PDB file of C-alpha atoms and ligand atoms in Angstrom:
ATOM      1  CA  MET A   1       3.321  23.442  -2.764  1.00 98.00           C
ATOM      2  CA  LYS A   2      -0.049  23.336  -4.412  1.00 98.00           C
ATOM      3  CA  LEU A   3      -2.550  20.820  -3.042  1.00 98.00           C
ATOM      4  CA  THR A   4      -5.594  19.936  -5.130  1.00 98.00           C
ATOM      5  CA  VAL A   5      -8.342  17.785  -3.666  1.00 98.00           C
ATOM      6  CA  VAL A   6      -9.148  15.290  -6.432  1.00 98.00           C
ATOM      7  CA  GLY A   7     -11.471  13.231  -4.247  1.00 98.00           C
ATOM      8  CA  CYS A   8     -12.308  13.353  -0.552  1.00 98.00           C
ATOM      9  CA  SER A   9     -15.326  11.142   0.089  1.00 98.00           C
ATOM     10  CA  GLY A  10     -14.709   8.622   2.860  1.00 98.00           C
ATOM     11  CA  SER A  11     -15.139   4.867   2.369  1.00 96.00           C
ATOM     12  CA  PHE A  12     -17.282   5.136  -0.790  1.00 97.00           C
ATOM     13  CA  PRO A  13     -17.896   7.869  -3.354  1.00 97.00           C
ATOM     14  CA  SER A  14     -20.626  10.461  -2.891  1.00 97.00           C
ATOM     15  CA  ALA A  15     -22.686  12.266  -5.527  1.00 96.00           C
ATOM     16  CA  GLU A  16     -20.273  15.181  -5.118  1.00 97.00           C
ATOM     17  CA  SER A  17     -16.883  13.520  -4.799  1.00 98.00           C
ATOM     18  CA  ALA A  18     -14.716  10.557  -5.678  1.00 98.00           C
ATOM     19  CA  CYS A  19     -12.874   8.741  -2.913  1.00 98.00           C
ATOM     20  CA  SER A  20      -9.499   9.769  -1.483  1.00 98.00           C
ATOM     21  CA  SER A  21      -7.024  11.310  -3.904  1.00 98.00           C
ATOM     22  CA  TYR A  22      -4.874  14.424  -3.579  1.00 98.00           C
ATOM     23  CA  LEU A  23      -2.577  16.033  -6.104  1.00 98.00           C
ATOM     24  CA  VAL A  24       0.535  17.714  -4.683  1.00 99.00           C
ATOM     25  CA  GLU A  25       2.599  19.862  -7.058  1.00 98.00           C
ATOM     26  CA  ALA A  26       5.844  21.802  -6.738  1.00 98.00           C
ATOM     27  CA  ASP A  27       8.578  22.791  -9.213  1.00 98.00           C
ATOM     28  CA  GLY A  28       6.623  21.093 -12.012  1.00 98.00           C
ATOM     29  CA  PHE A  29       6.584  17.711 -10.198  1.00 98.00           C
ATOM     30  CA  ARG A  30       3.175  16.058  -9.785  1.00 98.00           C
ATOM     31  CA  LEU A  31       2.671  13.613  -6.941  1.00 98.00           C
ATOM     32  CA  LEU A  32      -0.640  11.872  -6.355  1.00 99.00           C
ATOM     33  CA  LEU A  33      -1.534  10.704  -2.849  1.00 99.00           C
ATOM     34  CA  ASP A  34      -4.007   7.800  -3.088  1.00 99.00           C
ATOM     35  CA  MET A  35      -6.269   6.897  -5.993  1.00 98.00           C
ATOM     36  CA  GLY A  36      -9.603   5.726  -4.607  1.00 98.00           C
ATOM     37  CA  ASN A  37     -12.845   4.925  -6.438  1.00 98.00           C
ATOM     38  CA  GLY A  38     -13.614   7.489  -9.128  1.00 98.00           C
ATOM     39  CA  ALA A  39     -10.382   9.441  -8.683  1.00 98.00           C
ATOM     40  CA  LEU A  40      -8.964   8.746 -12.146  1.00 98.00           C
ATOM     41  CA  GLY A  41     -11.880  10.526 -13.789  1.00 98.00           C
ATOM     42  CA  GLU A  42     -11.621  13.567 -11.525  1.00 98.00           C
ATOM     43  CA  LEU A  43      -7.846  13.679 -11.909  1.00 98.00           C
ATOM     44  CA  GLN A  44      -8.252  14.490 -15.593  1.00 98.00           C
ATOM     45  CA  ARG A  45      -9.904  17.789 -14.649  1.00 98.00           C
ATOM     46  CA  HIS A  46      -6.579  18.815 -13.099  1.00 98.00           C
ATOM     47  CA  CYS A  47      -3.824  17.258 -15.223  1.00 97.00           C
ATOM     48  CA  GLY A  48      -3.292  14.991 -18.194  1.00 96.00           C
ATOM     49  CA  LEU A  49      -3.452  11.211 -17.818  1.00 96.00           C
ATOM     50  CA  TYR A  50       0.303  10.898 -18.257  1.00 97.00           C
ATOM     51  CA  ASP A  51       1.373  13.977 -16.305  1.00 98.00           C
ATOM     52  CA  LEU A  52       1.851  12.236 -12.937  1.00 98.00           C
ATOM     53  CA  ASP A  53       5.453  11.761 -11.797  1.00 98.00           C
ATOM     54  CA  ALA A  54       4.722   9.455  -8.850  1.00 98.00           C
ATOM     55  CA  VAL A  55       1.897   7.901  -6.843  1.00 99.00           C
ATOM     56  CA  ILE A  56       1.883   7.098  -3.133  1.00 98.00           C
ATOM     57  CA  LEU A  57      -0.778   4.815  -1.670  1.00 98.00           C
ATOM     58  CA  SER A  58      -1.456   5.184   2.037  1.00 98.00           C
ATOM     59  CA  HIS A  59      -2.978   1.713   2.307  1.00 98.00           C
ATOM     60  CA  LEU A  60      -4.763  -0.900   0.252  1.00 98.00           C
ATOM     61  CA  HIS A  61      -8.399  -0.359   1.124  1.00 98.00           C
ATOM     62  CA  PRO A  62     -10.252   0.160  -2.176  1.00 98.00           C
ATOM     63  CA  ASP A  63     -11.301   3.727  -1.395  1.00 98.00           C
ATOM     64  CA  HIS A  64      -7.566   4.611  -1.500  1.00 98.00           C
ATOM     65  CA  CYS A  65      -6.151   2.476  -4.300  1.00 98.00           C
ATOM     66  CA  ILE A  66      -8.679   0.749  -6.535  1.00 98.00           C
ATOM     67  CA  ASP A  67      -8.512   3.212  -9.450  1.00 98.00           C
ATOM     68  CA  MET A  68      -4.888   2.116  -9.923  1.00 98.00           C
ATOM     69  CA  CYS A  69      -6.427  -0.802 -11.864  1.00 98.00           C
ATOM     70  CA  ALA A  70      -8.094   1.671 -14.226  1.00 98.00           C
ATOM     71  CA  TYR A  71      -4.883   3.677 -14.387  1.00 98.00           C
ATOM     72  CA  PHE A  72      -3.017   0.518 -15.400  1.00 98.00           C
ATOM     73  CA  VAL A  73      -5.336   0.251 -18.424  1.00 96.00           C
ATOM     74  CA  ALA A  74      -4.663   3.875 -19.380  1.00 97.00           C
ATOM     75  CA  ARG A  75      -0.880   3.473 -19.129  1.00 97.00           C
ATOM     76  CA  TYR A  76      -0.528  -0.054 -20.515  1.00 96.00           C
ATOM     77  CA  TYR A  77      -2.910   0.229 -23.477  1.00 95.00           C
ATOM     78  CA  ARG A  78      -2.087   3.753 -24.638  1.00 92.00           C
ATOM     79  CA  HIS A  79      -4.195   4.765 -27.611  1.00 87.00           C
ATOM     80  CA  ASP A  80      -1.006   5.477 -29.597  1.00 87.00           C
ATOM     81  CA  GLY A  81       0.059   1.851 -29.153  1.00 85.00           C
ATOM     82  CA  GLY A  82       3.044   2.395 -26.847  1.00 90.00           C
ATOM     83  CA  ARG A  83       3.303   1.906 -23.107  1.00 94.00           C
ATOM     84  CA  ALA A  84       3.525   4.830 -20.741  1.00 96.00           C
ATOM     85  CA  GLU A  85       6.842   4.807 -18.862  1.00 96.00           C
ATOM     86  CA  ALA A  86       6.960   3.177 -15.432  1.00 98.00           C
ATOM     87  CA  ILE A  87       6.398   5.788 -12.734  1.00 98.00           C
ATOM     88  CA  PRO A  88       7.258   5.170  -9.082  1.00 98.00           C
ATOM     89  CA  VAL A  89       4.321   3.771  -7.104  1.00 98.00           C
ATOM     90  CA  TYR A  90       4.928   3.636  -3.368  1.00 98.00           C
ATOM     91  CA  GLY A  91       2.647   1.506  -1.233  1.00 98.00           C
ATOM     92  CA  PRO A  92       2.516  -0.928   1.659  1.00 98.00           C
ATOM     93  CA  GLU A  93       3.957  -4.417   1.430  1.00 97.00           C
ATOM     94  CA  ASP A  94       2.176  -6.460  -1.228  1.00 96.00           C
ATOM     95  CA  THR A  95       0.806  -3.530  -3.248  1.00 98.00           C
ATOM     96  CA  GLU A  96       1.689  -5.044  -6.614  1.00 97.00           C
ATOM     97  CA  ARG A  97       0.192  -8.446  -5.832  1.00 96.00           C
ATOM     98  CA  ARG A  98      -2.998  -6.887  -4.518  1.00 97.00           C
ATOM     99  CA  LEU A  99      -3.499  -4.688  -7.570  1.00 97.00           C
ATOM    100  CA  VAL A 100      -2.763  -7.603  -9.917  1.00 96.00           C
ATOM    101  CA  GLN A 101      -5.295  -9.692  -8.017  1.00 95.00           C
ATOM    102  CA  ALA A 102      -7.918  -6.933  -8.176  1.00 96.00           C
ATOM    103  CA  TYR A 103      -7.378  -6.554 -11.921  1.00 95.00           C
ATOM    104  CA  ASP A 104      -7.686 -10.335 -12.309  1.00 92.00           C
ATOM    105  CA  ASP A 105      -6.438 -10.844 -15.881  1.00 86.00           C
ATOM    106  CA  VAL A 106      -3.328  -8.786 -16.500  1.00 89.00           C
ATOM    107  CA  PRO A 107      -1.567 -10.092 -19.635  1.00 89.00           C
ATOM    108  CA  ASP A 108       1.098 -11.652 -17.440  1.00 88.00           C
ATOM    109  CA  GLU A 109       2.101 -11.351 -13.800  1.00 83.00           C
ATOM    110  CA  LYS A 110       4.827  -8.784 -14.574  1.00 91.00           C
ATOM    111  CA  SER A 111       2.666  -6.524 -16.773  1.00 94.00           C
ATOM    112  CA  MET A 112       2.006  -3.926 -14.104  1.00 96.00           C
ATOM    113  CA  GLN A 113       5.766  -3.480 -13.667  1.00 97.00           C
ATOM    114  CA  GLU A 114       5.950  -2.177 -17.222  1.00 97.00           C
ATOM    115  CA  VAL A 115       4.036   0.950 -16.227  1.00 98.00           C
ATOM    116  CA  PHE A 116       4.399   1.056 -12.427  1.00 98.00           C
ATOM    117  CA  ASP A 117       7.743   0.973 -10.614  1.00 98.00           C
ATOM    118  CA  PHE A 118       6.544  -0.507  -7.300  1.00 98.00           C
ATOM    119  CA  ARG A 119       8.389   0.529  -4.145  1.00 98.00           C
ATOM    120  CA  THR A 120       7.532  -0.684  -0.653  1.00 98.00           C
ATOM    121  CA  LEU A 121       6.897   1.926   2.021  1.00 98.00           C
ATOM    122  CA  THR A 122       8.576   1.641   5.390  1.00 98.00           C
ATOM    123  CA  PRO A 123       8.584   4.161   8.230  1.00 98.00           C
ATOM    124  CA  GLY A 124      11.290   6.763   7.605  1.00 98.00           C
ATOM    125  CA  THR A 125      12.235   9.576   5.259  1.00 98.00           C
ATOM    126  CA  PHE A 126      12.958   9.641   1.543  1.00 98.00           C
ATOM    127  CA  GLU A 127      13.423  12.178  -1.230  1.00 98.00           C
ATOM    128  CA  LEU A 128      11.016  12.234  -4.154  1.00 98.00           C
ATOM    129  CA  GLY A 129      11.402  14.907  -6.814  1.00 98.00           C
ATOM    130  CA  PRO A 130      11.468  18.252  -4.980  1.00 98.00           C
ATOM    131  CA  PHE A 131       9.884  16.766  -1.843  1.00 98.00           C
ATOM    132  CA  THR A 132      11.214  15.279   1.364  1.00 98.00           C
ATOM    133  CA  ILE A 133       8.676  12.730   2.528  1.00 98.00           C
ATOM    134  CA  ARG A 134       8.438  11.327   6.016  1.00 98.00           C
ATOM    135  CA  THR A 135       6.243   8.290   6.559  1.00 98.00           C
ATOM    136  CA  ALA A 136       4.870   6.732   9.713  1.00 98.00           C
ATOM    137  CA  ARG A 137       2.638   3.763  10.369  1.00 98.00           C
ATOM    138  CA  VAL A 138      -0.738   4.903  11.658  1.00 98.00           C
ATOM    139  CA  CYS A 139      -3.508   3.031  13.400  1.00 98.00           C
ATOM    140  CA  HIS A 140      -5.823   1.123  11.049  1.00 98.00           C
ATOM    141  CA  PRO A 141      -6.847  -2.549  10.656  1.00 97.00           C
ATOM    142  CA  VAL A 142      -4.384  -2.969   7.749  1.00 98.00           C
ATOM    143  CA  GLU A 143      -0.845  -1.623   7.305  1.00 98.00           C
ATOM    144  CA  ALA A 144      -1.449   2.094   6.743  1.00 98.00           C
ATOM    145  CA  PHE A 145       0.792   5.137   6.475  1.00 98.00           C
ATOM    146  CA  GLY A 146       0.515   8.843   7.124  1.00 98.00           C
ATOM    147  CA  PHE A 147       2.796  11.274   5.269  1.00 98.00           C
ATOM    148  CA  ARG A 148       4.611  14.506   5.957  1.00 98.00           C
ATOM    149  CA  ILE A 149       5.569  16.179   2.687  1.00 98.00           C
ATOM    150  CA  GLU A 150       8.077  18.988   2.945  1.00 98.00           C
ATOM    151  CA  HIS A 151       9.145  21.438   0.276  1.00 98.00           C
ATOM    152  CA  GLY A 152      11.560  24.156   1.371  1.00 97.00           C
ATOM    153  CA  ASP A 153      10.338  25.239   4.782  1.00 98.00           C
ATOM    154  CA  ARG A 154       6.715  24.265   4.164  1.00 98.00           C
ATOM    155  CA  ALA A 155       5.061  21.087   5.393  1.00 98.00           C
ATOM    156  CA  LEU A 156       1.857  19.351   4.371  1.00 98.00           C
ATOM    157  CA  VAL A 157       0.707  16.356   6.399  1.00 99.00           C
ATOM    158  CA  TYR A 158      -1.828  13.748   5.278  1.00 99.00           C
ATOM    159  CA  SER A 159      -3.221  11.308   7.840  1.00 98.00           C
ATOM    160  CA  GLY A 160      -4.383   8.563   5.491  1.00 98.00           C
ATOM    161  CA  ASP A 161      -6.894   6.459   7.452  1.00 98.00           C
ATOM    162  CA  THR A 162      -6.223   6.157  11.148  1.00 98.00           C
ATOM    163  CA  GLY A 163      -7.624   5.919  14.617  1.00 98.00           C
ATOM    164  CA  PRO A 164      -6.125   8.142  17.318  1.00 98.00           C
ATOM    165  CA  CYS A 165      -2.333   7.692  17.545  1.00 97.00           C
ATOM    166  CA  GLU A 166       0.825   9.424  18.728  1.00 98.00           C
ATOM    167  CA  ALA A 167       2.537   8.777  15.422  1.00 98.00           C
ATOM    168  CA  LEU A 168       0.074  11.071  13.675  1.00 98.00           C
ATOM    169  CA  THR A 169       0.658  13.893  16.145  1.00 98.00           C
ATOM    170  CA  ASP A 170       4.424  13.538  15.676  1.00 98.00           C
ATOM    171  CA  LEU A 171       4.057  13.611  11.913  1.00 98.00           C
ATOM    172  CA  ALA A 172       1.858  16.732  12.007  1.00 98.00           C
ATOM    173  CA  ARG A 173       4.141  18.705  14.351  1.00 98.00           C
ATOM    174  CA  GLY A 174       4.056  22.361  13.245  1.00 98.00           C
ATOM    175  CA  ALA A 175       2.555  21.496   9.840  1.00 98.00           C
ATOM    176  CA  ASP A 176       1.405  24.392   7.687  1.00 98.00           C
ATOM    177  CA  LEU A 177      -1.555  22.340   6.527  1.00 98.00           C
ATOM    178  CA  PHE A 178      -2.865  19.177   8.136  1.00 99.00           C
ATOM    179  CA  LEU A 179      -5.141  17.153   5.882  1.00 98.00           C
ATOM    180  CA  CYS A 180      -6.756  14.825   8.382  1.00 98.00           C
ATOM    181  CA  GLU A 181      -9.445  12.212   8.114  1.00 98.00           C
ATOM    182  CA  ALA A 182     -12.613  12.600  10.182  1.00 98.00           C
ATOM    183  CA  ALA A 183     -14.786   9.682   9.151  1.00 98.00           C
ATOM    184  CA  PHE A 184     -16.708   9.313  12.389  1.00 97.00           C
ATOM    185  CA  THR A 185     -19.028  11.542  14.370  1.00 97.00           C
ATOM    186  CA  HIS A 186     -18.139  12.349  17.968  1.00 95.00           C
ATOM    187  CA  GLY A 187     -20.574  10.566  20.304  1.00 94.00           C
ATOM    188  CA  LYS A 188     -21.890   8.279  17.557  1.00 95.00           C
ATOM    189  CA  GLU A 189     -19.418   5.752  16.176  1.00 92.00           C
ATOM    190  CA  ASP A 190     -16.775   4.482  18.558  1.00 86.00           C
ATOM    191  CA  ILE A 191     -14.855   1.653  16.922  1.00 91.00           C
ATOM    192  CA  PRO A 192     -11.281   1.488  18.236  1.00 90.00           C
ATOM    193  CA  GLU A 193      -8.259   1.821  15.935  1.00 94.00           C
ATOM    194  CA  LEU A 194     -10.207   2.530  12.761  1.00 96.00           C
ATOM    195  CA  HIS A 195     -10.994   6.221  12.151  1.00 98.00           C
ATOM    196  CA  LEU A 196     -10.999   9.634  13.818  1.00 98.00           C
ATOM    197  CA  ASN A 197     -14.026  11.770  14.490  1.00 98.00           C
ATOM    198  CA  GLY A 198     -14.015  15.555  14.050  1.00 98.00           C
ATOM    199  CA  ARG A 199     -13.133  16.183  17.648  1.00 98.00           C
ATOM    200  CA  GLN A 200     -10.198  13.751  17.558  1.00 98.00           C
ATOM    201  CA  ALA A 201      -8.900  15.295  14.339  1.00 98.00           C
ATOM    202  CA  GLY A 202      -9.016  18.674  16.078  1.00 98.00           C
ATOM    203  CA  GLU A 203      -7.249  17.279  19.147  1.00 98.00           C
ATOM    204  CA  HIS A 204      -4.436  15.852  17.020  1.00 98.00           C
ATOM    205  CA  ALA A 205      -4.072  19.165  15.159  1.00 98.00           C
ATOM    206  CA  GLN A 206      -4.003  21.081  18.434  1.00 98.00           C
ATOM    207  CA  ALA A 207      -1.457  18.749  20.072  1.00 98.00           C
ATOM    208  CA  ALA A 208       0.723  18.957  16.961  1.00 98.00           C
ATOM    209  CA  GLY A 209       0.549  22.755  16.782  1.00 98.00           C
ATOM    210  CA  ALA A 210      -0.564  22.614  13.142  1.00 98.00           C
ATOM    211  CA  ALA A 211      -1.369  25.950  11.514  1.00 98.00           C
ATOM    212  CA  ALA A 212      -4.507  24.867   9.661  1.00 98.00           C
ATOM    213  CA  LEU A 213      -6.719  21.784   9.580  1.00 98.00           C
ATOM    214  CA  VAL A 214      -8.604  20.425   6.579  1.00 98.00           C
ATOM    215  CA  LEU A 215     -11.040  17.627   7.396  1.00 98.00           C
ATOM    216  CA  THR A 216     -11.384  14.903   4.798  1.00 98.00           C
ATOM    217  CA  HIS A 217     -12.553  11.296   4.268  1.00 98.00           C
ATOM    218  CA  ILE A 218     -16.043  12.119   5.519  1.00 98.00           C
ATOM    219  CA  PRO A 219     -18.469   9.442   4.251  1.00 98.00           C
ATOM    220  CA  PRO A 220     -21.752  10.424   2.585  1.00 97.00           C
ATOM    221  CA  TRP A 221     -23.744   9.313   5.646  1.00 96.00           C
ATOM    222  CA  THR A 222     -21.836  11.603   8.020  1.00 96.00           C
ATOM    223  CA  ASP A 223     -22.765  15.258   8.584  1.00 97.00           C
ATOM    224  CA  PRO A 224     -19.580  17.214   7.762  1.00 98.00           C
ATOM    225  CA  ASN A 225     -20.805  20.316   9.580  1.00 98.00           C
ATOM    226  CA  LEU A 226     -20.974  18.419  12.869  1.00 98.00           C
ATOM    227  CA  ASN A 227     -17.394  17.241  12.392  1.00 98.00           C
ATOM    228  CA  GLN A 228     -16.228  20.756  11.551  1.00 98.00           C
ATOM    229  CA  ARG A 229     -17.950  22.137  14.651  1.00 98.00           C
ATOM    230  CA  ASP A 230     -16.424  19.406  16.841  1.00 98.00           C
ATOM    231  CA  ALA A 231     -12.931  20.086  15.470  1.00 98.00           C
ATOM    232  CA  GLU A 232     -13.295  23.851  15.894  1.00 98.00           C
ATOM    233  CA  ALA A 233     -14.219  23.321  19.539  1.00 98.00           C
ATOM    234  CA  VAL A 234     -10.764  21.914  20.337  1.00 98.00           C
ATOM    235  CA  PHE A 235      -8.441  23.399  17.686  1.00 98.00           C
ATOM    236  CA  ASP A 236      -7.343  27.042  17.777  1.00 98.00           C
ATOM    237  CA  GLY A 237      -6.572  27.352  14.058  1.00 98.00           C
ATOM    238  CA  PRO A 238      -8.866  27.452  11.023  1.00 98.00           C
ATOM    239  CA  VAL A 239     -10.822  24.298  10.139  1.00 98.00           C
ATOM    240  CA  THR A 240     -12.167  23.758   6.642  1.00 98.00           C
ATOM    241  CA  LEU A 241     -13.882  20.839   4.942  1.00 98.00           C
ATOM    242  CA  ALA A 242     -12.164  19.271   1.941  1.00 98.00           C
ATOM    243  CA  ARG A 243     -14.249  19.367  -1.205  1.00 98.00           C
ATOM    244  CA  SER A 244     -13.564  18.014  -4.660  1.00 98.00           C
ATOM    245  CA  GLY A 245     -11.603  20.502  -6.749  1.00 98.00           C
ATOM    246  CA  ALA A 246     -10.480  22.681  -3.829  1.00 98.00           C
ATOM    247  CA  VAL A 247      -6.956  24.071  -4.160  1.00 98.00           C
ATOM    248  CA  TYR A 248      -4.673  25.044  -1.285  1.00 98.00           C
ATOM    249  CA  GLU A 249      -1.376  26.866  -1.570  1.00 98.00           C
ATOM    250  CA  VAL A 250       0.824  25.470   1.181  1.00 98.00           C
TER     251      VAL A 250
HETATM  252 ZN1   ZN B   1     -10.658   5.038   3.662  1.00 90.11          ZN
HETATM  253 ZN1   ZN B   2      -8.988   2.413   5.264  1.00 90.11          ZN
END
């Protein structure tokens, strides 16, 4: 699998990065995980507008999904006059209604279905293109999912947004790459059931026996180096910081 970080800024975009969005490719299939603020622009550095085969949204906070409204425009009003085909869009309950509401004046209430084939996520496992995808509910103020994406004997795990939880450790068990949020700073913010800090991300990676940890979703006001140091203190494997445009072979 090839993982490309399209955007990794937490909560709102930074001068260097769009919000959460990750491109996962294997066997010519292109899967996008999340499409937060600014991600659609960055995505075009890595593939064509119509090259995505599926989108999965971890949850419906704007920093993970709001550019789907812009993507609707690109697919619905193609410059050649046709519509782009409907690609599968997996998300929590109510994803379609929320995106329609955010867009505000779609031509009619079914318009998004012409270009997005909405499918509701539930905890479990499903096949998508060449991938086997396991989902689990994680710990966040809204319904939110983490994902384990397997291809052959390789596994990539993405936390989405979450506070500390067992479900995340289970999902990340033995992962080759664990892409984990670290929005908070250890010893600074302590809001329950919202986000992880660097130390907690490291603890989850260590408990799961993951091979490598990539910290992501770090907001512009948080010092990423502190979070990396805190994760390294408790995790035996390598810890890197996600940055826009970074590519990982998993
Ligand atoms: Zn977020
Ligand atoms: Zn969130």
